[in-house]
């Protein structure tokens, strides 16, 4: 994002500022800054990591006053909105994963409403940061389209001027324009190749939001043969659910790994750990 944006400012933004107005360069700078800020915000945000629990053999059972030695069942069946769900027990995090939660093999975390692990930002995309990710994708797509349009406009204007000045035909003026503006032409080609990915990704996630699906669910085809229990009554409700729902606090403190929310569970956890012989070693890991 940063490299092409700087190149655009030097090649295209400066040209429009000199010939017409500084507004074009200003808009490009604002869009580039927004894209970069959203990229950083998404990369360093908590996607919705569920805290790990102690190993099942170390779980203290108050009823029997002993540590649990029997491994929990690998599956737990529930019915949600008339749709059966099989809650899987994660042997890494030692929890039953709630619906739409998946264990990321890259981050080694269970993530709420897991969408996908994005290699470009180096972070998972889930319940807590999906709105940031979609905002980043949208801003980048708009920036890419804006850069493509303005670079194309510059070359079109220069081509028309060269055709009039040198009396060339359209093809000759086109070739001469590329010779005189090689870097702008290269930027145009780069933006043209990239716009299909950025705008296409934005449109793909718009479809997912409209149907209240995640990337993981859509690729796996989890609801292709039946009804999606998370589908709202209308598209607006689906959009509100995905990108406008207030983000809850993190489950744990990222620096200490200690539980941070909700308070009622913290009080219960403190009481339970105080009665456990493992209380000195008990700790939730943010991994």
PDB file of C-alpha atoms in Angstrom:
ATOM      1  CA  UNK A   1       0.000   0.000   0.000  1.00  0.00           C
ATOM      2  CA  UNK A   2       2.694   2.496   1.007  1.00  0.00           C
ATOM      3  CA  UNK A   3       4.992   2.026  -2.001  1.00  0.00           C
ATOM      4  CA  UNK A   4       2.396   2.429  -4.771  1.00  0.00           C
ATOM      5  CA  UNK A   5       0.791   5.318  -2.865  1.00  0.00           C
ATOM      6  CA  UNK A   6       4.078   7.219  -2.716  1.00  0.00           C
ATOM      7  CA  UNK A   7       4.687   6.505  -6.402  1.00  0.00           C
ATOM      8  CA  UNK A   8       1.201   7.764  -7.210  1.00  0.00           C
ATOM      9  CA  UNK A   9       1.779  10.997  -5.277  1.00  0.00           C
ATOM     10  CA  UNK A  10       5.066  11.638  -7.114  1.00  0.00           C
ATOM     11  CA  UNK A  11       3.841  10.726 -10.596  1.00  0.00           C
ATOM     12  CA  UNK A  12       0.123  11.466 -10.660  1.00  0.00           C
ATOM     13  CA  UNK A  13      -0.749  13.571  -7.630  1.00  0.00           C
ATOM     14  CA  UNK A  14       1.970  16.122  -8.323  1.00  0.00           C
ATOM     15  CA  UNK A  15       0.933  16.364 -11.987  1.00  0.00           C
ATOM     16  CA  UNK A  16      -2.721  17.039 -11.136  1.00  0.00           C
ATOM     17  CA  UNK A  17      -1.657  19.550  -8.481  1.00  0.00           C
ATOM     18  CA  UNK A  18       0.475  21.449 -10.985  1.00  0.00           C
ATOM     19  CA  UNK A  19      -2.077  21.360 -13.788  1.00  0.00           C
ATOM     20  CA  UNK A  20      -5.403  21.563 -11.979  1.00  0.00           C
ATOM     21  CA  UNK A  21      -5.863  21.367  -8.203  1.00  0.00           C
ATOM     22  CA  UNK A  22      -4.303  19.966  -5.060  1.00  0.00           C
ATOM     23  CA  UNK A  23      -7.592  18.267  -4.191  1.00  0.00           C
ATOM     24  CA  UNK A  24      -6.728  15.130  -6.151  1.00  0.00           C
ATOM     25  CA  UNK A  25      -3.437  14.644  -4.295  1.00  0.00           C
ATOM     26  CA  UNK A  26      -5.167  15.362  -0.979  1.00  0.00           C
ATOM     27  CA  UNK A  27      -7.847  12.735  -1.611  1.00  0.00           C
ATOM     28  CA  UNK A  28      -5.197  10.190  -2.563  1.00  0.00           C
ATOM     29  CA  UNK A  29      -3.205  10.917   0.599  1.00  0.00           C
ATOM     30  CA  UNK A  30      -6.271  10.578   2.837  1.00  0.00           C
ATOM     31  CA  UNK A  31      -7.252   7.274   1.243  1.00  0.00           C
ATOM     32  CA  UNK A  32      -3.714   5.905   1.536  1.00  0.00           C
ATOM     33  CA  UNK A  33      -3.462   6.893   5.210  1.00  0.00           C
ATOM     34  CA  UNK A  34      -6.852   5.331   5.931  1.00  0.00           C
ATOM     35  CA  UNK A  35      -5.801   2.086   4.264  1.00  0.00           C
ATOM     36  CA  UNK A  36      -2.513   1.940   6.192  1.00  0.00           C
ATOM     37  CA  UNK A  37      -4.145   2.740   9.535  1.00  0.00           C
ATOM     38  CA  UNK A  38      -6.811   0.086   9.016  1.00  0.00           C
ATOM     39  CA  UNK A  39      -4.119  -2.409   8.005  1.00  0.00           C
ATOM     40  CA  UNK A  40      -2.224  -1.811  11.254  1.00  0.00           C
ATOM     41  CA  UNK A  41      -5.402  -1.845  13.335  1.00  0.00           C
ATOM     42  CA  UNK A  42      -6.440  -5.197  11.865  1.00  0.00           C
ATOM     43  CA  UNK A  43      -2.986  -6.727  12.178  1.00  0.00           C
ATOM     44  CA  UNK A  44      -2.606  -5.842  15.864  1.00  0.00           C
ATOM     45  CA  UNK A  45      -6.177  -6.501  17.003  1.00  0.00           C
ATOM     46  CA  UNK A  46      -7.559  -9.457  18.923  1.00  0.00           C
ATOM     47  CA  UNK A  47      -9.738 -11.422  16.474  1.00  0.00           C
ATOM     48  CA  UNK A  48     -11.712 -13.012  19.303  1.00  0.00           C
ATOM     49  CA  UNK A  49      -9.315 -15.476  20.903  1.00  0.00           C
ATOM     50  CA  UNK A  50     -10.890 -17.751  23.488  1.00  0.00           C
ATOM     51  CA  UNK A  51      -8.668 -18.240  26.551  1.00  0.00           C
ATOM     52  CA  UNK A  52      -7.161 -21.649  27.018  1.00  0.00           C
ATOM     53  CA  UNK A  53      -8.091 -23.710  30.032  1.00  0.00           C
ATOM     54  CA  UNK A  54      -5.920 -25.978  32.106  1.00  0.00           C
ATOM     55  CA  UNK A  55      -5.202 -29.433  30.791  1.00  0.00           C
ATOM     56  CA  UNK A  56      -8.123 -31.779  31.420  1.00  0.00           C
ATOM     57  CA  UNK A  57      -6.000 -33.866  33.794  1.00  0.00           C
ATOM     58  CA  UNK A  58      -5.370 -30.768  35.907  1.00  0.00           C
ATOM     59  CA  UNK A  59      -8.966 -29.578  36.181  1.00  0.00           C
ATOM     60  CA  UNK A  60      -9.971 -29.536  39.827  1.00  0.00           C
ATOM     61  CA  UNK A  61     -13.427 -30.945  40.509  1.00  0.00           C
ATOM     62  CA  UNK A  62     -14.969 -29.301  43.572  1.00  0.00           C
ATOM     63  CA  UNK A  63     -17.624 -32.019  43.920  1.00  0.00           C
ATOM     64  CA  UNK A  64     -15.068 -34.802  44.306  1.00  0.00           C
ATOM     65  CA  UNK A  65     -12.200 -32.676  45.682  1.00  0.00           C
ATOM     66  CA  UNK A  66      -9.888 -34.256  43.149  1.00  0.00           C
ATOM     67  CA  UNK A  67      -8.282 -33.486  39.831  1.00  0.00           C
ATOM     68  CA  UNK A  68     -10.157 -34.682  36.803  1.00  0.00           C
ATOM     69  CA  UNK A  69      -8.480 -37.669  35.199  1.00  0.00           C
ATOM     70  CA  UNK A  70     -11.053 -38.611  32.579  1.00  0.00           C
ATOM     71  CA  UNK A  71     -10.715 -36.892  29.225  1.00  0.00           C
ATOM     72  CA  UNK A  72     -13.883 -35.040  28.170  1.00  0.00           C
ATOM     73  CA  UNK A  73     -15.945 -36.311  25.269  1.00  0.00           C
ATOM     74  CA  UNK A  74     -14.605 -35.195  21.894  1.00  0.00           C
ATOM     75  CA  UNK A  75     -18.033 -33.943  20.802  1.00  0.00           C
ATOM     76  CA  UNK A  76     -21.005 -32.316  22.449  1.00  0.00           C
ATOM     77  CA  UNK A  77     -24.269 -32.081  20.514  1.00  0.00           C
ATOM     78  CA  UNK A  78     -26.589 -29.092  20.824  1.00  0.00           C
ATOM     79  CA  UNK A  79     -29.480 -27.624  18.830  1.00  0.00           C
ATOM     80  CA  UNK A  80     -29.332 -23.912  17.996  1.00  0.00           C
ATOM     81  CA  UNK A  81     -32.289 -22.270  16.251  1.00  0.00           C
ATOM     82  CA  UNK A  82     -33.445 -25.671  15.095  1.00  0.00           C
ATOM     83  CA  UNK A  83     -30.049 -26.503  13.614  1.00  0.00           C
ATOM     84  CA  UNK A  84     -27.936 -29.295  15.139  1.00  0.00           C
ATOM     85  CA  UNK A  85     -24.383 -28.385  16.066  1.00  0.00           C
ATOM     86  CA  UNK A  86     -21.562 -30.645  17.120  1.00  0.00           C
ATOM     87  CA  UNK A  87     -19.336 -28.769  19.550  1.00  0.00           C
ATOM     88  CA  UNK A  88     -15.836 -30.167  19.224  1.00  0.00           C
ATOM     89  CA  UNK A  89     -13.481 -30.398  22.142  1.00  0.00           C
ATOM     90  CA  UNK A  90     -10.194 -28.666  21.342  1.00  0.00           C
ATOM     91  CA  UNK A  91      -7.357 -30.707  22.798  1.00  0.00           C
ATOM     92  CA  UNK A  92      -4.989 -27.745  22.421  1.00  0.00           C
ATOM     93  CA  UNK A  93      -7.104 -25.119  24.188  1.00  0.00           C
ATOM     94  CA  UNK A  94      -8.995 -27.630  26.383  1.00  0.00           C
ATOM     95  CA  UNK A  95     -12.390 -26.091  25.665  1.00  0.00           C
ATOM     96  CA  UNK A  96     -15.533 -26.978  23.771  1.00  0.00           C
ATOM     97  CA  UNK A  97     -15.558 -24.696  20.763  1.00  0.00           C
ATOM     98  CA  UNK A  98     -18.851 -22.765  20.491  1.00  0.00           C
ATOM     99  CA  UNK A  99     -20.669 -22.512  17.141  1.00  0.00           C
ATOM    100  CA  UNK A 100     -18.688 -20.677  14.426  1.00  0.00           C
ATOM    101  CA  UNK A 101     -15.516 -20.990  16.483  1.00  0.00           C
ATOM    102  CA  UNK A 102     -12.533 -22.700  14.839  1.00  0.00           C
ATOM    103  CA  UNK A 103      -9.007 -23.469  15.951  1.00  0.00           C
ATOM    104  CA  UNK A 104      -6.464 -21.700  13.743  1.00  0.00           C
ATOM    105  CA  UNK A 105      -3.556 -23.989  12.938  1.00  0.00           C
ATOM    106  CA  UNK A 106      -1.290 -20.992  12.268  1.00  0.00           C
ATOM    107  CA  UNK A 107      -1.975 -18.944  15.401  1.00  0.00           C
ATOM    108  CA  UNK A 108      -2.765 -22.029  17.522  1.00  0.00           C
ATOM    109  CA  UNK A 109      -5.808 -20.290  18.994  1.00  0.00           C
ATOM    110  CA  UNK A 110      -9.534 -20.905  19.034  1.00  0.00           C
ATOM    111  CA  UNK A 111     -11.152 -17.830  17.461  1.00  0.00           C
ATOM    112  CA  UNK A 112     -14.790 -16.789  17.803  1.00  0.00           C
ATOM    113  CA  UNK A 113     -16.660 -16.506  14.506  1.00  0.00           C
ATOM    114  CA  UNK A 114     -13.486 -17.505  12.713  1.00  0.00           C
ATOM    115  CA  UNK A 115     -13.381 -16.153   9.159  1.00  0.00           C
ATOM    116  CA  UNK A 116      -9.857 -16.971   7.998  1.00  0.00           C
ATOM    117  CA  UNK A 117      -6.200 -16.466   8.779  1.00  0.00           C
ATOM    118  CA  UNK A 118      -4.915 -13.662   6.568  1.00  0.00           C
ATOM    119  CA  UNK A 119      -1.232 -14.065   5.613  1.00  0.00           C
ATOM    120  CA  UNK A 120      -1.080 -10.468   4.352  1.00  0.00           C
ATOM    121  CA  UNK A 121      -1.764  -9.007   7.789  1.00  0.00           C
ATOM    122  CA  UNK A 122      -0.311 -11.907   9.788  1.00  0.00           C
ATOM    123  CA  UNK A 123      -3.397 -12.270  11.951  1.00  0.00           C
ATOM    124  CA  UNK A 124      -6.666 -14.131  12.160  1.00  0.00           C
ATOM    125  CA  UNK A 125      -9.899 -12.455  11.153  1.00  0.00           C
ATOM    126  CA  UNK A 126     -12.741 -13.182  13.533  1.00  0.00           C
ATOM    127  CA  UNK A 127     -15.602 -11.781  15.535  1.00  0.00           C
ATOM    128  CA  UNK A 128     -13.754  -8.858  17.121  1.00  0.00           C
ATOM    129  CA  UNK A 129     -11.821  -7.547  14.110  1.00  0.00           C
ATOM    130  CA  UNK A 130     -13.892  -8.526  11.083  1.00  0.00           C
ATOM    131  CA  UNK A 131     -15.278  -4.999  10.773  1.00  0.00           C
ATOM    132  CA  UNK A 132     -11.716  -3.670  10.741  1.00  0.00           C
ATOM    133  CA  UNK A 133     -10.693  -6.178   8.084  1.00  0.00           C
ATOM    134  CA  UNK A 134     -13.659  -5.350   5.871  1.00  0.00           C
ATOM    135  CA  UNK A 135     -12.983  -1.626   6.293  1.00  0.00           C
ATOM    136  CA  UNK A 136      -9.355  -2.208   5.299  1.00  0.00           C
ATOM    137  CA  UNK A 137     -10.334  -4.240   2.230  1.00  0.00           C
ATOM    138  CA  UNK A 138     -12.891  -1.622   1.191  1.00  0.00           C
ATOM    139  CA  UNK A 139     -10.484   1.288   1.684  1.00  0.00           C
ATOM    140  CA  UNK A 140      -7.753  -0.498  -0.264  1.00  0.00           C
ATOM    141  CA  UNK A 141     -10.134  -1.340  -3.089  1.00  0.00           C
ATOM    142  CA  UNK A 142     -11.263   2.282  -3.339  1.00  0.00           C
ATOM    143  CA  UNK A 143      -7.656   3.487  -3.235  1.00  0.00           C
ATOM    144  CA  UNK A 144      -6.700   1.052  -5.983  1.00  0.00           C
ATOM    145  CA  UNK A 145      -9.633   2.083  -8.188  1.00  0.00           C
ATOM    146  CA  UNK A 146      -8.920   5.781  -7.576  1.00  0.00           C
ATOM    147  CA  UNK A 147      -5.240   5.358  -8.470  1.00  0.00           C
ATOM    148  CA  UNK A 148      -6.147   3.448 -11.623  1.00  0.00           C
ATOM    149  CA  UNK A 149      -8.680   6.060 -12.737  1.00  0.00           C
ATOM    150  CA  UNK A 150      -6.411   9.053 -12.136  1.00  0.00           C
ATOM    151  CA  UNK A 151      -3.362   7.432 -13.738  1.00  0.00           C
ATOM    152  CA  UNK A 152      -5.495   6.538 -16.744  1.00  0.00           C
ATOM    153  CA  UNK A 153      -6.835  10.085 -16.855  1.00  0.00           C
ATOM    154  CA  UNK A 154      -3.320  11.521 -16.839  1.00  0.00           C
ATOM    155  CA  UNK A 155      -2.234   9.315 -19.737  1.00  0.00           C
ATOM    156  CA  UNK A 156      -5.412  10.094 -21.677  1.00  0.00           C
ATOM    157  CA  UNK A 157      -4.893  13.855 -21.307  1.00  0.00           C
ATOM    158  CA  UNK A 158      -1.224  13.610 -22.211  1.00  0.00           C
ATOM    159  CA  UNK A 159      -2.062  11.412 -25.196  1.00  0.00           C
ATOM    160  CA  UNK A 160      -4.558  13.946 -26.500  1.00  0.00           C
ATOM    161  CA  UNK A 161      -2.042  16.770 -26.086  1.00  0.00           C
ATOM    162  CA  UNK A 162       0.692  14.813 -27.881  1.00  0.00           C
ATOM    163  CA  UNK A 163      -1.671  13.898 -30.718  1.00  0.00           C
ATOM    164  CA  UNK A 164      -2.546  17.563 -31.289  1.00  0.00           C
ATOM    165  CA  UNK A 165       1.005  18.876 -30.859  1.00  0.00           C
ATOM    166  CA  UNK A 166       2.718  16.327 -33.105  1.00  0.00           C
ATOM    167  CA  UNK A 167      -0.133  15.596 -35.490  1.00  0.00           C
ATOM    168  CA  UNK A 168      -0.075  11.866 -34.775  1.00  0.00           C
ATOM    169  CA  UNK A 169      -2.872   9.382 -35.130  1.00  0.00           C
ATOM    170  CA  UNK A 170      -4.369   7.668 -32.089  1.00  0.00           C
ATOM    171  CA  UNK A 171      -2.022   4.672 -32.075  1.00  0.00           C
ATOM    172  CA  UNK A 172       1.037   6.831 -32.635  1.00  0.00           C
ATOM    173  CA  UNK A 173       0.012   9.183 -29.838  1.00  0.00           C
ATOM    174  CA  UNK A 174      -0.548   6.176 -27.573  1.00  0.00           C
ATOM    175  CA  UNK A 175       2.969   4.861 -28.182  1.00  0.00           C
ATOM    176  CA  UNK A 176       4.526   8.296 -27.765  1.00  0.00           C
ATOM    177  CA  UNK A 177       2.653   8.836 -24.500  1.00  0.00           C
ATOM    178  CA  UNK A 178       4.028   5.610 -23.072  1.00  0.00           C
ATOM    179  CA  UNK A 179       7.533   6.679 -24.102  1.00  0.00           C
ATOM    180  CA  UNK A 180       7.197  10.043 -22.378  1.00  0.00           C
ATOM    181  CA  UNK A 181       5.392   8.680 -19.294  1.00  0.00           C
ATOM    182  CA  UNK A 182       6.954   5.233 -18.689  1.00  0.00           C
ATOM    183  CA  UNK A 183       6.618   5.243 -14.903  1.00  0.00           C
ATOM    184  CA  UNK A 184       3.005   6.378 -14.981  1.00  0.00           C
ATOM    185  CA  UNK A 185       2.295   3.654 -17.531  1.00  0.00           C
ATOM    186  CA  UNK A 186       3.919   1.074 -15.256  1.00  0.00           C
ATOM    187  CA  UNK A 187       1.828   2.340 -12.330  1.00  0.00           C
ATOM    188  CA  UNK A 188      -1.305   2.062 -14.454  1.00  0.00           C
ATOM    189  CA  UNK A 189      -0.508  -1.548 -15.368  1.00  0.00           C
ATOM    190  CA  UNK A 190       0.214  -2.384 -11.722  1.00  0.00           C
ATOM    191  CA  UNK A 191      -3.085  -0.887 -10.555  1.00  0.00           C
ATOM    192  CA  UNK A 192      -4.988  -2.618 -13.361  1.00  0.00           C
ATOM    193  CA  UNK A 193      -3.591  -5.995 -12.322  1.00  0.00           C
ATOM    194  CA  UNK A 194      -4.232  -5.401  -8.631  1.00  0.00           C
ATOM    195  CA  UNK A 195      -7.707  -3.891  -8.858  1.00  0.00           C
ATOM    196  CA  UNK A 196      -9.259  -7.247  -9.733  1.00  0.00           C
ATOM    197  CA  UNK A 197      -7.992  -8.687  -6.464  1.00  0.00           C
ATOM    198  CA  UNK A 198      -8.777  -5.773  -4.137  1.00  0.00           C
ATOM    199  CA  UNK A 199     -12.186  -4.870  -5.543  1.00  0.00           C
ATOM    200  CA  UNK A 200     -13.029  -8.540  -6.071  1.00  0.00           C
ATOM    201  CA  UNK A 201     -12.155  -9.321  -2.454  1.00  0.00           C
ATOM    202  CA  UNK A 202     -14.352  -6.451  -1.301  1.00  0.00           C
ATOM    203  CA  UNK A 203     -17.261  -7.750  -3.380  1.00  0.00           C
ATOM    204  CA  UNK A 204     -16.719 -11.306  -2.112  1.00  0.00           C
ATOM    205  CA  UNK A 205     -16.886 -10.236   1.517  1.00  0.00           C
ATOM    206  CA  UNK A 206     -19.913  -8.079   0.741  1.00  0.00           C
ATOM    207  CA  UNK A 207     -21.605 -11.256  -0.459  1.00  0.00           C
ATOM    208  CA  UNK A 208     -20.539 -13.119   2.694  1.00  0.00           C
ATOM    209  CA  UNK A 209     -21.911 -10.345   4.901  1.00  0.00           C
ATOM    210  CA  UNK A 210     -25.186 -10.238   2.976  1.00  0.00           C
ATOM    211  CA  UNK A 211     -25.645 -13.984   3.510  1.00  0.00           C
ATOM    212  CA  UNK A 212     -24.214 -13.956   7.061  1.00  0.00           C
ATOM    213  CA  UNK A 213     -21.470 -16.444   6.321  1.00  0.00           C
ATOM    214  CA  UNK A 214     -17.779 -16.554   7.066  1.00  0.00           C
ATOM    215  CA  UNK A 215     -15.074 -17.406   4.562  1.00  0.00           C
ATOM    216  CA  UNK A 216     -14.478 -20.683   6.400  1.00  0.00           C
ATOM    217  CA  UNK A 217     -18.164 -21.618   6.287  1.00  0.00           C
ATOM    218  CA  UNK A 218     -18.544 -20.676   2.633  1.00  0.00           C
ATOM    219  CA  UNK A 219     -15.465 -22.613   1.499  1.00  0.00           C
ATOM    220  CA  UNK A 220     -16.466 -25.652   3.554  1.00  0.00           C
ATOM    221  CA  UNK A 221     -20.021 -25.412   2.223  1.00  0.00           C
ATOM    222  CA  UNK A 222     -21.457 -25.862   5.702  1.00  0.00           C
ATOM    223  CA  UNK A 223     -24.848 -24.429   4.765  1.00  0.00           C
ATOM    224  CA  UNK A 224     -24.980 -25.373   1.087  1.00  0.00           C
ATOM    225  CA  UNK A 225     -27.376 -28.253   1.724  1.00  0.00           C
ATOM    226  CA  UNK A 226     -29.519 -26.648   4.404  1.00  0.00           C
ATOM    227  CA  UNK A 227     -30.597 -23.488   6.167  1.00  0.00           C
ATOM    228  CA  UNK A 228     -28.097 -21.103   7.680  1.00  0.00           C
ATOM    229  CA  UNK A 229     -29.267 -20.657  11.298  1.00  0.00           C
ATOM    230  CA  UNK A 230     -27.410 -17.341  11.545  1.00  0.00           C
ATOM    231  CA  UNK A 231     -29.129 -15.778   8.530  1.00  0.00           C
ATOM    232  CA  UNK A 232     -31.180 -12.756   9.578  1.00  0.00           C
ATOM    233  CA  UNK A 233     -34.539 -11.705   8.208  1.00  0.00           C
ATOM    234  CA  UNK A 234     -33.073  -9.153   5.781  1.00  0.00           C
ATOM    235  CA  UNK A 235     -29.753  -8.030   4.308  1.00  0.00           C
ATOM    236  CA  UNK A 236     -29.558  -4.907   6.469  1.00  0.00           C
ATOM    237  CA  UNK A 237     -29.755  -7.037   9.612  1.00  0.00           C
ATOM    238  CA  UNK A 238     -26.984  -9.279   8.290  1.00  0.00           C
ATOM    239  CA  UNK A 239     -24.771  -6.257   7.667  1.00  0.00           C
ATOM    240  CA  UNK A 240     -25.492  -4.852  11.102  1.00  0.00           C
ATOM    241  CA  UNK A 241     -24.706  -8.218  12.677  1.00  0.00           C
ATOM    242  CA  UNK A 242     -21.353  -8.523  10.883  1.00  0.00           C
ATOM    243  CA  UNK A 243     -19.892  -5.020  10.895  1.00  0.00           C
ATOM    244  CA  UNK A 244     -21.957  -2.829  13.231  1.00  0.00           C
ATOM    245  CA  UNK A 245     -22.448  -4.967  16.330  1.00  0.00           C
ATOM    246  CA  UNK A 246     -20.576  -3.453  19.313  1.00  0.00           C
ATOM    247  CA  UNK A 247     -17.271  -5.218  19.938  1.00  0.00           C
ATOM    248  CA  UNK A 248     -17.126  -6.902  23.323  1.00  0.00           C
ATOM    249  CA  UNK A 249     -14.044  -6.568  25.557  1.00  0.00           C
ATOM    250  CA  UNK A 250     -11.248  -9.111  25.351  1.00  0.00           C
ATOM    251  CA  UNK A 251     -11.538 -12.221  27.472  1.00  0.00           C
ATOM    252  CA  UNK A 252      -8.070 -11.745  28.927  1.00  0.00           C
ATOM    253  CA  UNK A 253      -5.360  -9.177  29.464  1.00  0.00           C
ATOM    254  CA  UNK A 254      -2.937  -9.468  26.563  1.00  0.00           C
ATOM    255  CA  UNK A 255       0.066  -8.535  28.706  1.00  0.00           C
ATOM    256  CA  UNK A 256      -0.528 -10.831  31.679  1.00  0.00           C
ATOM    257  CA  UNK A 257      -2.759 -13.527  30.230  1.00  0.00           C
ATOM    258  CA  UNK A 258      -5.109 -13.167  33.190  1.00  0.00           C
ATOM    259  CA  UNK A 259      -8.909 -13.220  32.710  1.00  0.00           C
ATOM    260  CA  UNK A 260     -10.361  -9.768  32.149  1.00  0.00           C
ATOM    261  CA  UNK A 261     -14.035 -10.303  31.305  1.00  0.00           C
ATOM    262  CA  UNK A 262     -16.768 -10.835  32.340  1.00  0.00           C
ATOM    263  CA  UNK A 263     -16.588  -9.904  36.022  1.00  0.00           C
ATOM    264  CA  UNK A 264     -19.126 -12.506  37.145  1.00  0.00           C
ATOM    265  CA  UNK A 265     -17.011 -15.301  35.707  1.00  0.00           C
ATOM    266  CA  UNK A 266     -13.883 -13.775  37.204  1.00  0.00           C
ATOM    267  CA  UNK A 267     -15.400 -13.837  40.679  1.00  0.00           C
ATOM    268  CA  UNK A 268     -16.486 -17.446  40.229  1.00  0.00           C
ATOM    269  CA  UNK A 269     -13.099 -18.377  38.807  1.00  0.00           C
ATOM    270  CA  UNK A 270     -11.285 -16.748  41.718  1.00  0.00           C
ATOM    271  CA  UNK A 271     -13.403 -18.675  44.216  1.00  0.00           C
ATOM    272  CA  UNK A 272     -12.849 -21.962  42.401  1.00  0.00           C
ATOM    273  CA  UNK A 273      -9.102 -21.476  42.055  1.00  0.00           C
ATOM    274  CA  UNK A 274      -8.774 -20.465  45.685  1.00  0.00           C
ATOM    275  CA  UNK A 275     -10.221 -23.834  46.673  1.00  0.00           C
ATOM    276  CA  UNK A 276      -8.058 -25.720  44.199  1.00  0.00           C
ATOM    277  CA  UNK A 277      -4.656 -27.175  45.119  1.00  0.00           C
ATOM    278  CA  UNK A 278      -3.503 -25.986  41.691  1.00  0.00           C
ATOM    279  CA  UNK A 279      -4.426 -22.350  42.305  1.00  0.00           C
ATOM    280  CA  UNK A 280      -0.800 -21.205  42.454  1.00  0.00           C
ATOM    281  CA  UNK A 281      -0.140 -22.516  38.958  1.00  0.00           C
ATOM    282  CA  UNK A 282      -3.534 -21.840  37.394  1.00  0.00           C
ATOM    283  CA  UNK A 283      -3.360 -19.306  34.592  1.00  0.00           C
ATOM    284  CA  UNK A 284      -5.150 -18.676  31.320  1.00  0.00           C
ATOM    285  CA  UNK A 285      -2.858 -18.424  28.350  1.00  0.00           C
ATOM    286  CA  UNK A 286      -3.523 -15.810  25.650  1.00  0.00           C
ATOM    287  CA  UNK A 287      -1.939 -17.962  22.995  1.00  0.00           C
TER     288      UNK A 287
END
